[in-house]
Coordinates of C-alpha atoms and ligand atoms in Angstrom, one line a residue:
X1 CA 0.0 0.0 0.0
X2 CA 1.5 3.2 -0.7
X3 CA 2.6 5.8 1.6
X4 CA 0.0 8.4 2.4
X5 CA 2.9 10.9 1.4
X6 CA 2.6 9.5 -2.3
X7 CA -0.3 11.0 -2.9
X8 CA 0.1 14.5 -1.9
X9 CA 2.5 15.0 -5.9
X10 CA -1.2 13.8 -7.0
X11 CA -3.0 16.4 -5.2
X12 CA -0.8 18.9 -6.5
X13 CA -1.5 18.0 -10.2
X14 CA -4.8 17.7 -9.6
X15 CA -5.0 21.4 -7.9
X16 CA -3.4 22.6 -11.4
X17 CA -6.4 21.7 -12.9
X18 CA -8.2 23.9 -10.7
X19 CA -6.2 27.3 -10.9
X20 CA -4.0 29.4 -13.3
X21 CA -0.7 28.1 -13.6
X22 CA 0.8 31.7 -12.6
X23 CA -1.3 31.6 -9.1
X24 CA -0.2 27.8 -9.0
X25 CA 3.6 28.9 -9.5
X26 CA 3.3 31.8 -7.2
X27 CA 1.2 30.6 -4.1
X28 CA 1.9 26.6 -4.4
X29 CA 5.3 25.7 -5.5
X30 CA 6.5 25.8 -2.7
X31 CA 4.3 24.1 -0.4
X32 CA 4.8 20.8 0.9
X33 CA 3.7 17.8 2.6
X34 CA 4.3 17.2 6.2
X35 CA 2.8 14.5 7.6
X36 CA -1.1 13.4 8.1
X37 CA -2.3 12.4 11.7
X38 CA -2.7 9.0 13.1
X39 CA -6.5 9.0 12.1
X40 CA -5.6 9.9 8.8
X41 CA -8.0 13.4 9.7
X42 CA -5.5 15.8 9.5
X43 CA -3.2 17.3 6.6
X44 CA -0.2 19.3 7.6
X45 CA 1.4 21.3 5.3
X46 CA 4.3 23.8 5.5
X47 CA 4.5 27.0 3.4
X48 CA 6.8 30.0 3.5
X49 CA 5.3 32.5 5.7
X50 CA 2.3 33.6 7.0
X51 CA 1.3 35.7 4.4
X52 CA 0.8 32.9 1.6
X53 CA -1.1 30.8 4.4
X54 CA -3.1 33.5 4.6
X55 CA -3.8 34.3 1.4
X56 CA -4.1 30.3 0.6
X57 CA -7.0 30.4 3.4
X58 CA -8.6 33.4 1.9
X59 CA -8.7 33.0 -1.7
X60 CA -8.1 29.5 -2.9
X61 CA -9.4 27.4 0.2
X62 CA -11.6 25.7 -1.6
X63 CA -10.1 24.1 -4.8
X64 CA -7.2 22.9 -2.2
X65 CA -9.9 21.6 -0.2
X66 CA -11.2 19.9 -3.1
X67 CA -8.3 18.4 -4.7
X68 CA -6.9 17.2 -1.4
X69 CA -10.4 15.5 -0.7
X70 CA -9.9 13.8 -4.0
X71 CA -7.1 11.6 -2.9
X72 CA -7.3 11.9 1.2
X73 CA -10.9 11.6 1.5
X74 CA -10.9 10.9 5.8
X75 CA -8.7 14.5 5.7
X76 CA -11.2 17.8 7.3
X77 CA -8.7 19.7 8.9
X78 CA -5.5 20.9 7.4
X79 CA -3.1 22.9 9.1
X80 CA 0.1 25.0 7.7
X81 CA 3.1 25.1 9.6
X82 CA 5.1 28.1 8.7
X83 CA 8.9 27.2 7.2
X84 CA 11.9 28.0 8.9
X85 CA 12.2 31.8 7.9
X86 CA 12.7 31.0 4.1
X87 CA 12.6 34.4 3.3
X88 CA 15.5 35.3 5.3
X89 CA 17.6 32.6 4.1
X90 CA 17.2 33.8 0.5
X91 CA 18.1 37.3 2.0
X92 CA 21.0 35.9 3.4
X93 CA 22.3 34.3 0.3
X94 CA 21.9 37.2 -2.0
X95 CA 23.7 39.6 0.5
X96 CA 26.3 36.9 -0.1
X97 CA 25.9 37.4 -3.6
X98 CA 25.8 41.2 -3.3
X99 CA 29.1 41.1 -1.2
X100 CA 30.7 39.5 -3.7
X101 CA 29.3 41.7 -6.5
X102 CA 29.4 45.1 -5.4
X103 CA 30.7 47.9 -3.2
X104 CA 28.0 49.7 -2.4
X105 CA 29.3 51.4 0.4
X106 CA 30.3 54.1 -2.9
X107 CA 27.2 54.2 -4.6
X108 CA 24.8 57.2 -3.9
X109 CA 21.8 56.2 -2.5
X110 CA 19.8 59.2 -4.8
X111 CA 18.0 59.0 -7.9
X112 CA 19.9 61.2 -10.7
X113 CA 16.6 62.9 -11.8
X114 CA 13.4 61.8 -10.7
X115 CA 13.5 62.0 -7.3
X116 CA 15.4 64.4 -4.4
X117 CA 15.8 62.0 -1.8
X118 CA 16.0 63.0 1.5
X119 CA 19.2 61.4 3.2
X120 CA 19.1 63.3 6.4
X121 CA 17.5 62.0 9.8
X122 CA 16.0 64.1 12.6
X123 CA 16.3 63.2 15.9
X124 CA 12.4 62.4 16.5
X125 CA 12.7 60.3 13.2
X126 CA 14.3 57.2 13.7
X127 CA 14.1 56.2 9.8
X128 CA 17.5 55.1 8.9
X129 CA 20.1 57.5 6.5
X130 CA 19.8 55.2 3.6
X131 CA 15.7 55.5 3.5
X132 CA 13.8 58.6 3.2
X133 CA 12.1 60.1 6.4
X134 CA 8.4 58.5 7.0
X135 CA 7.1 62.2 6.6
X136 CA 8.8 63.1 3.1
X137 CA 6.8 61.3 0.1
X138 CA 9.6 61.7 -2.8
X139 CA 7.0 63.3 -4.9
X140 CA 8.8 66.2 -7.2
X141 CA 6.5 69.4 -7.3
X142 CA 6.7 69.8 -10.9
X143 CA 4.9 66.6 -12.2
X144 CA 1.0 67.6 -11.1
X145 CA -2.3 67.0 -12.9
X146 CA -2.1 70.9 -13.6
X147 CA 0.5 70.8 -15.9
X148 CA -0.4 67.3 -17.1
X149 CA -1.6 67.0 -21.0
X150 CA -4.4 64.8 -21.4
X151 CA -5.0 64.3 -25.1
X152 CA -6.1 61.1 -26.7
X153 CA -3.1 59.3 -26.4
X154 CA -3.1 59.1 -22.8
X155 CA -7.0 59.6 -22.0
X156 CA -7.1 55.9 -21.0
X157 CA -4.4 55.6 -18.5
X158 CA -5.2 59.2 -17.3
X159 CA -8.7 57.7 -16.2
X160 CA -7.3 54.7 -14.8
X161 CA -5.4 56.9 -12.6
X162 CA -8.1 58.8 -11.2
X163 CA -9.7 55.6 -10.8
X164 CA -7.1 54.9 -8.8
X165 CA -7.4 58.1 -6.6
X166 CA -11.2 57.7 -6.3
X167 CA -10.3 53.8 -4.5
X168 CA -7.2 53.6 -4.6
X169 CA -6.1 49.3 -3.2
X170 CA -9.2 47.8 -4.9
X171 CA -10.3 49.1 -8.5
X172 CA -6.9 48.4 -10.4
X173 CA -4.2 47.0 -7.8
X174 CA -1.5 46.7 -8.8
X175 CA -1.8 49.6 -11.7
X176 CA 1.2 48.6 -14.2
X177 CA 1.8 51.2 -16.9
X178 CA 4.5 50.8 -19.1
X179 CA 6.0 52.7 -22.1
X180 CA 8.9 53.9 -24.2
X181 CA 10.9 56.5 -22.6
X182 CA 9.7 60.1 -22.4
X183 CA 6.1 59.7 -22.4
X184 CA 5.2 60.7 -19.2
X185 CA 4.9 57.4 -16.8
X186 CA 6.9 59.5 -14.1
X187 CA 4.7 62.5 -14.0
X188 CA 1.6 60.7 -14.0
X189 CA 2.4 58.5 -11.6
X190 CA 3.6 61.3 -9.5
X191 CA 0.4 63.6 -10.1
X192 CA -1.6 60.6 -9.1
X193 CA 0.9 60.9 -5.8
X194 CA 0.2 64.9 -5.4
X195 CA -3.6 64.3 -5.8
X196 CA -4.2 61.5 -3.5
X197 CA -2.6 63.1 -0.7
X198 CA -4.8 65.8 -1.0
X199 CA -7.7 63.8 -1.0
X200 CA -6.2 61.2 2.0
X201 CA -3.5 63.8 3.8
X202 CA -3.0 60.6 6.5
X203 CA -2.1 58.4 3.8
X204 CA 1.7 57.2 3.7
X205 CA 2.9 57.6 0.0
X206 CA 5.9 56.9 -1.3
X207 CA 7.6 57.3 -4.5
X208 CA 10.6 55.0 -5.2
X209 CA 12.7 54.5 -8.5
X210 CA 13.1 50.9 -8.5
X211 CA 16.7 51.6 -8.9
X212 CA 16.6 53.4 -5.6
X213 CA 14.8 51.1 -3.9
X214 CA 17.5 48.4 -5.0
X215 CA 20.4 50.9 -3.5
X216 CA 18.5 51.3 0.2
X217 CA 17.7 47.7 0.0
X218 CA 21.5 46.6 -0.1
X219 CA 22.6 49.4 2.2
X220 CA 19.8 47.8 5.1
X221 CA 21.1 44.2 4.1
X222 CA 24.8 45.8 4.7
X223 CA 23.7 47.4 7.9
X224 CA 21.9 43.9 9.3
X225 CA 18.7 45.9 9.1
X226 CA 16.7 43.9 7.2
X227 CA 13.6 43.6 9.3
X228 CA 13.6 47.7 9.7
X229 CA 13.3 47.6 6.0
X230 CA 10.4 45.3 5.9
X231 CA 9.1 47.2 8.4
X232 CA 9.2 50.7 6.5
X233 CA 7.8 49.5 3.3
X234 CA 5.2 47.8 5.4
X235 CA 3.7 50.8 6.5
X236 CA 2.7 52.3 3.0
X237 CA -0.6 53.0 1.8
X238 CA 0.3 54.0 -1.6
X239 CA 3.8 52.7 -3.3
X240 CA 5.0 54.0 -6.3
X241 CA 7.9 52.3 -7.6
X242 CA 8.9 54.0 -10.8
X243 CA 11.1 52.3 -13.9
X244 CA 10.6 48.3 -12.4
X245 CA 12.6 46.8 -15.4
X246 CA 15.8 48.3 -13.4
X247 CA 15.4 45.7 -10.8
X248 CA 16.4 42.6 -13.6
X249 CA 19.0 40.3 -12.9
X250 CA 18.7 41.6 -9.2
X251 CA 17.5 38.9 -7.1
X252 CA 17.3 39.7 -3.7
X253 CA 15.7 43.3 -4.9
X254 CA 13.1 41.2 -6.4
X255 CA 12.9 38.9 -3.4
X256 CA 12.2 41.4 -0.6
X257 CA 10.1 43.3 -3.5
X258 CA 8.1 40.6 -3.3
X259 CA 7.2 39.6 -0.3
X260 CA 6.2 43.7 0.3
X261 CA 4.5 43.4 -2.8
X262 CA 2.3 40.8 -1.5
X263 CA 2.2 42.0 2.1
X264 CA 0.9 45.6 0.5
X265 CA -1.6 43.5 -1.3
X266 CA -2.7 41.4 0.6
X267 CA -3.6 44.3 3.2
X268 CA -5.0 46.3 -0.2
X269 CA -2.5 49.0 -0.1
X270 CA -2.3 50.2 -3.5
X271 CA 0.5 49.4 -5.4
X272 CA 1.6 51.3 -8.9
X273 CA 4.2 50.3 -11.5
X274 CA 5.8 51.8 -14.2
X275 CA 7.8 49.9 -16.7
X276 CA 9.6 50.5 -20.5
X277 CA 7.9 47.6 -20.9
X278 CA 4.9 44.9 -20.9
X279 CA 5.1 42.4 -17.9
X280 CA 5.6 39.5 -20.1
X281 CA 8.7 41.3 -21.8
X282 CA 10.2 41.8 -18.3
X283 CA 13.7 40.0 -19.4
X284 CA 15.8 39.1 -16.0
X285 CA 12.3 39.7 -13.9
X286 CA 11.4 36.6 -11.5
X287 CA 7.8 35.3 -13.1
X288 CA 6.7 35.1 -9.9
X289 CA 6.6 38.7 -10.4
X290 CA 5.7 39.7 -13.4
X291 CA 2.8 37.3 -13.0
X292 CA 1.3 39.4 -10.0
X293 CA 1.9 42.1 -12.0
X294 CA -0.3 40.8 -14.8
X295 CA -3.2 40.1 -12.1
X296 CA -3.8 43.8 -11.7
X297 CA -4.5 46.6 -14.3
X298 CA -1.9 46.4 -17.3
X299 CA -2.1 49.6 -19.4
X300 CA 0.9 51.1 -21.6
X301 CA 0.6 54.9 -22.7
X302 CA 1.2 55.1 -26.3
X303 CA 2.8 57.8 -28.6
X304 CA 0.8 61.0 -29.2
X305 CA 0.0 61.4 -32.6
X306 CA 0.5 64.7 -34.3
X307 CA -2.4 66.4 -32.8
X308 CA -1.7 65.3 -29.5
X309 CA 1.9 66.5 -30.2
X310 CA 0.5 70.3 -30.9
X311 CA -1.6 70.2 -27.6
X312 CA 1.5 69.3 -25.8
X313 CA 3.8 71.9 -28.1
X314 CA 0.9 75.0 -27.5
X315 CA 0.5 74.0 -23.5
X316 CA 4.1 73.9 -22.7
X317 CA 4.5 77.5 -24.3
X318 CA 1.4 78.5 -22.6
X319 CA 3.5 77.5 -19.4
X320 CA 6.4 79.5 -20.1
X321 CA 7.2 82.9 -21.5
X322 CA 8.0 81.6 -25.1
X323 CA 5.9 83.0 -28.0
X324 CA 5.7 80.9 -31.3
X325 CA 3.5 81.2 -34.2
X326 CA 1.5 78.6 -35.3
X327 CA 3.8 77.5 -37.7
X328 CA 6.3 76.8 -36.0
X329 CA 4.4 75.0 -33.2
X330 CA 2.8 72.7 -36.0
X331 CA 6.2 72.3 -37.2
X332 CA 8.1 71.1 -33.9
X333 CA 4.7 68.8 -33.2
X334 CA 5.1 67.3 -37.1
X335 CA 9.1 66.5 -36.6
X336 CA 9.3 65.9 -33.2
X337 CA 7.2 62.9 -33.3
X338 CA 8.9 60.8 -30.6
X339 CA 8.2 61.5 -27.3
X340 CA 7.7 64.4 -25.0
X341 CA 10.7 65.0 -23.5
X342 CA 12.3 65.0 -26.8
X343 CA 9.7 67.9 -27.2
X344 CA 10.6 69.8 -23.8
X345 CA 14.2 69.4 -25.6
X346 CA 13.6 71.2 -28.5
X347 CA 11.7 74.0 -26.7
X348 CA 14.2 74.6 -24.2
X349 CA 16.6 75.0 -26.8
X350 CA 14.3 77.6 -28.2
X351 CA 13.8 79.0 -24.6
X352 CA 17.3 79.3 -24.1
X353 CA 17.8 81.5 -27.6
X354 CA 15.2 83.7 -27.1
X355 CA 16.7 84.4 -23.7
X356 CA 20.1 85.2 -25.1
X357 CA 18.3 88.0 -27.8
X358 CA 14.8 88.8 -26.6
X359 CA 14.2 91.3 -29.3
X360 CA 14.8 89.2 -32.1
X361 CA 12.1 87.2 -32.8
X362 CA 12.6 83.6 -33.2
X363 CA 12.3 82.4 -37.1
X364 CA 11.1 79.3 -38.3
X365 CA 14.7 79.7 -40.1
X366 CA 16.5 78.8 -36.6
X367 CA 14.4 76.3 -35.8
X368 CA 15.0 74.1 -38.8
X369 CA 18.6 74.6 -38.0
X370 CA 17.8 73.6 -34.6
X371 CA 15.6 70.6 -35.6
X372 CA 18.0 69.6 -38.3
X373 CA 21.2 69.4 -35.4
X374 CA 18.9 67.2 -33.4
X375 CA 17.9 64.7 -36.2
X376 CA 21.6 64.9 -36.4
X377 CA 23.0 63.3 -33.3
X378 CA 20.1 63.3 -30.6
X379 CA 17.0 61.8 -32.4
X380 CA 19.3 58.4 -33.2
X381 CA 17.4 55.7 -34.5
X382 CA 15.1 55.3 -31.4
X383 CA 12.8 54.0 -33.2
X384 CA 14.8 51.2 -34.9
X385 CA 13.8 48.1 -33.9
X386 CA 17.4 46.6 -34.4
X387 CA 18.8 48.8 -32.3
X388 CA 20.1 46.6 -28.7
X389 CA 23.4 46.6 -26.5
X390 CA 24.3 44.4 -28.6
X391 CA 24.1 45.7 -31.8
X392 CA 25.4 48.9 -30.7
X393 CA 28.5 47.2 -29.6
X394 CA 28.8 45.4 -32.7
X395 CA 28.7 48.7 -34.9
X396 CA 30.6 51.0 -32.5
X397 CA 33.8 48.0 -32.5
X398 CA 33.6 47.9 -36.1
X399 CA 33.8 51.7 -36.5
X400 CA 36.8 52.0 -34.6
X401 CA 38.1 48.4 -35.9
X402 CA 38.5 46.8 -32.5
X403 CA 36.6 43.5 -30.8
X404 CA 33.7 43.4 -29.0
X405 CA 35.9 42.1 -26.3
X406 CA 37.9 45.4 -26.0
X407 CA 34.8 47.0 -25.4
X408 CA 34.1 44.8 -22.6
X409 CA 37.5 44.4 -21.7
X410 CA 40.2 46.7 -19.7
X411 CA 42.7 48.0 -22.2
X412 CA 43.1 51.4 -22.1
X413 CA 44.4 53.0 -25.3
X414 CA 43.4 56.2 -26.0
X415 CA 41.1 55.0 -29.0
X416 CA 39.2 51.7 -26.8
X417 CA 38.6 53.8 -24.0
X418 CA 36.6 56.2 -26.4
X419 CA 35.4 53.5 -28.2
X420 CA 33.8 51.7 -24.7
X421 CA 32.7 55.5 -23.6
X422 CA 31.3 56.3 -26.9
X423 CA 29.1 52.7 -26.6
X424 CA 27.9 53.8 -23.1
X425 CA 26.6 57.1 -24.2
X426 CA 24.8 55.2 -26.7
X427 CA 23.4 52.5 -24.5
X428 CA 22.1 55.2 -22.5
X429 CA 20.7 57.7 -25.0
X430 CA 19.3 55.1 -27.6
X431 CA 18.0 52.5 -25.0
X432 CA 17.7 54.6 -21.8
X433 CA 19.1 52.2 -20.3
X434 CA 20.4 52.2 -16.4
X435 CA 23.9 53.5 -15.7
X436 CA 24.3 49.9 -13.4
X437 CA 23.1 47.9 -16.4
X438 CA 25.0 49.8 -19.1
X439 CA 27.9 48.9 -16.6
X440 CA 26.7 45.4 -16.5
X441 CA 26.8 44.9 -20.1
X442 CA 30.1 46.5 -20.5
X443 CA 32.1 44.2 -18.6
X444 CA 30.8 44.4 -14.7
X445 CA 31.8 48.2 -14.8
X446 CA 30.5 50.5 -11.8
X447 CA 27.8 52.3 -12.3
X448 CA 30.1 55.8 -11.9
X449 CA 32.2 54.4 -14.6
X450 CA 29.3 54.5 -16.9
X451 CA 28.0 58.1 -15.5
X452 CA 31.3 59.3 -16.3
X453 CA 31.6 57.7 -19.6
X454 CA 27.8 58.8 -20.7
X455 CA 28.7 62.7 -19.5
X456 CA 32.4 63.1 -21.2
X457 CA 30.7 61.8 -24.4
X458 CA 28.1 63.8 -24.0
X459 CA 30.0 67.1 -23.9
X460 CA 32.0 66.7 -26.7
X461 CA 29.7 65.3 -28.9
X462 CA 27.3 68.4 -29.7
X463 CA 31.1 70.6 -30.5
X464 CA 33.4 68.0 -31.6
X465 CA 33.2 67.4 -35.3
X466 CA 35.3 64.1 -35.8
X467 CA 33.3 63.0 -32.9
X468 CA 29.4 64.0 -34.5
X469 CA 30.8 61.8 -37.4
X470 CA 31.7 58.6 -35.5
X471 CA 28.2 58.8 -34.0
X472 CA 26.9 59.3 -37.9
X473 CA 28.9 56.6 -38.7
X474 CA 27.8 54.2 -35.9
X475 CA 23.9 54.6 -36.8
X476 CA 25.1 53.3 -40.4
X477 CA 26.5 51.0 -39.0
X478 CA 23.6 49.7 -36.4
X479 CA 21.7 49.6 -39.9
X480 CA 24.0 47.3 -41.0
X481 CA 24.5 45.2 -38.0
Ligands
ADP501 P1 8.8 58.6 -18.6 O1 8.7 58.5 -17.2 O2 7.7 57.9 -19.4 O3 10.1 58.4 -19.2 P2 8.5 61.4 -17.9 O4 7.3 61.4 -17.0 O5 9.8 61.5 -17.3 O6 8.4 60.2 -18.9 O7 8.2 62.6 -19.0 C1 9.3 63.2 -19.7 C2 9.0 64.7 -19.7 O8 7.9 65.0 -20.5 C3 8.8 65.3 -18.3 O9 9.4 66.5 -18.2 C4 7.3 65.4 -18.2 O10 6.9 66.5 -17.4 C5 6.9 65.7 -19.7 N1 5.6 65.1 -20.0 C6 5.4 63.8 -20.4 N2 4.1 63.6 -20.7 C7 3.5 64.8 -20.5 C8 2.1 65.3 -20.6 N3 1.1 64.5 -21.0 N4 1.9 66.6 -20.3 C9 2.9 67.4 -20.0 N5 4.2 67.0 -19.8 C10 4.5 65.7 -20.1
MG502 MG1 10.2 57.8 -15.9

């Protein structure tokens, strides 16, 4: 006769039958058989912590009860014994891993532009250096409703988020939005922030770059302060964690991510997402992850078309003290046409001239000269679908006739080390990506390497001539590739 533990692989096939493979992968993989009682009455179980018994009991009670009944028909009781702190032994291996990684006693805890984080305790606030103080919400004044475009583009995800305000933890929890760069994800996200503080001034918001999130999560794992870390994130009502795909191929970030992820849920805190891409395309993101993602709202916020583009052009000059025709605000909406930043680019350029010489009015003259230097060297092939790490690699080696290798490598000649710097820049300005993944993918480089890199590039390459034409000569080349 066969062990009463022989059945329980049978119960669990059968309970796949009953429930989506992503809740089975998330909420069951890693629960096990324990024993049954003398009487053959009672199942015991063990599971991970108390959150996934509890949300087990609450929402899928009844196809376990089922499926178990199937093959231990005498069970009517069965119990959960929590495992031996699972979560901190994962914790524990990837500070091990971190350790070995990183030195992130020189990294700056601070987001480069989205966020001013606070850094600074008071006495009464015992919130430690690396987090920002319980009372400070991150959100940056600029990005409101007020100054927020809606056109048609983004009437959708605009109405999901005041969806969001009105209940925010049960109409779209999580809220994942995701897009290319430039269109807006931060400020919305963060206007959602402004408004629902109005509306709730008790409730604990907190905006979070992902990539900041991964920096004060290593610096509590380096201070032994886990559980204080826990504890913080914890006490949110509304958690916005901004640019997700920068946690890939960090797994203890997405470990303690997601056991507050689930403990926010779970206590319907709201939770909101933004991404530069869908859930599914998360490359280097734990499924169990993406795959709670995918169980809330999943909207992305496409590109404005050209009329949309004029709404943004004419409401941004509203906003400022610039003056323009209607000409030329049709022609920076027609050419500009891929996202809004690359729009705030063109008229602070504009901004900037009619500053210089305020009584010379501003022809449409110099702004085809304008627009033409940015199709030039800023608007690179976005767009191009080809256009990866790798392939960038590929064409910049083969415009300076080196190997990928020395690119990833740690010669120094005068012409690799412009050649690596050169690839960074793009990396960053083609693909937006990270400065710690850019310095992942060339070699395991810090992340100040890369920041250095991307800004020497960067300053040379609008006045340097020889320099403007390896860049031409790379795009060729990424055609090619
Ligand atoms: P993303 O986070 O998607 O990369 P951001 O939120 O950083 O984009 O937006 C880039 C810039 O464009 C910001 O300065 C932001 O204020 C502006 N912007 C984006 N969308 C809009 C909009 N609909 N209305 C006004 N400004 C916008
Ligand atoms: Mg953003």
């Amino acid at each position: 006769m066969p062990a009463t533990r022989d059945y329980w692989p049978l119960v669990m096939e059968n309970l796949k039958q009953r429930i989506t493979p992503a809740h089975y992968k998330t909420w069951f993989s890693r629960l096990h058989f324990v024993d049954v009682d003398s009487q053959g009455r009672k199942l015991i179980l063990s599971i991970p912590s108390t959150f996934n018994r509890n949300y087990i009991e609450s929402k899928f009670k009844q196809p376990l009860r089922e499926a178990v009944s199937k093959y231990y028909p005498q069970v009517v009781h069965i119990d959960f014994e929590i495992q031996k702190n699972e979560e901190i032994e994962e914790i524990k291996q990837e500070q091990d891993q971190l350790n070995l990684d990183s030195n992130p006693s020189d990294q700056p805890i601070s987001h480069p532009s989205d966020a001013p984080l606070a850094n600074v305790t008071s006495s009464e606030d015992k919130t430690p250096h690396y987090l920002p103080k319980k009372s400070l919400n991150n959100l940056n004044p600029r990005y409101t409703f007020d100054n927020y475009v809606i056109g048609k583009y983004n009437e959708l995800v605009a109405n999901v988020a005041k969806g969001v305000i009105q209940s925010p933890g049960s109409l779209y929890n999580p809220l994942f939005i995701y897009s290319s760069v430039g269109l807006g994800k931060t400020h919305l996200i963060q206007a959602l922030g402004h408004k629902m503080l109005e509306n709730r001034p008790n409730f604990n918001i907190k905006y979070i770059p992902a990539e900041t999130f991964k920096q004060q999560y290593i610096a509590a794992v380096q201070k032994n302060e886990y559980a204080k870390f826990r504890e913080y994130y914890g006490q949110i009502d509304l958690l916005l964690i901004d640019d997700i795909q920068s946690m890939a191929g960090n797994e203890g970030t997405q470990t303690v991510f997601f056991h507050i992820f689930n403990e926010l849920h779970q206590a319907n805190k709201q939770i909101i997402i933004t991404s530069d891409k869908h859930p599914k395309d998360l490359y280097g993101i734990d499924e169990r992850l993406t795959s709670r993602f995918e169980g809330g709202m999943v909207i992305d916020v496409p590109k404005p078309d050209l009329e949309d583009r004029m709404a943004i052009v004419k409401a941004k000059i509203a906003a400022s003290d610039l003056n323009l025709s209607d000409i030329l605000v049709h022609r920076i909406a027609t050419v500009i046409d891929t996202n809004v930043r690359d729009i705030e680019g063109v008229l602070n350029q504009i901004q900037a001239r009619t500053r210089l010489l305020p009584d010379r009015e501003f022809t449409l003259l110099e702004l085809e000269q304008i627009l033409t230097k940015r199709s030039e060297i800023v608007t690179i092939p976005v767009s191009g679908q080809s256009s990866s790490p790798n392939t960038i690699l590929q064409a910049t080696a083969r415009v300076y006739g080196i190997q990928i290798a020395d690119l990833l490598g740690s010669k120094r000649s005068k012409d690799i080390a412009e050649a690596r710097q050169l690839s960074m820049w793009l990396i960053k300005s083609m693909l937006d990506y990270s400065y710690p993944s850019i310095g992942k993918i060339l070699g395991g480089r810090d992340h100040s390497t890369v920041m250095h890199g991307v800004s020497k590039i960067e300053g040379k390459v609008s006045v340097d001539e020889k320099m403007k034409e390896k860049v031409r000569l790379i795009q060729v080349a990424i055609g090619a590739v």
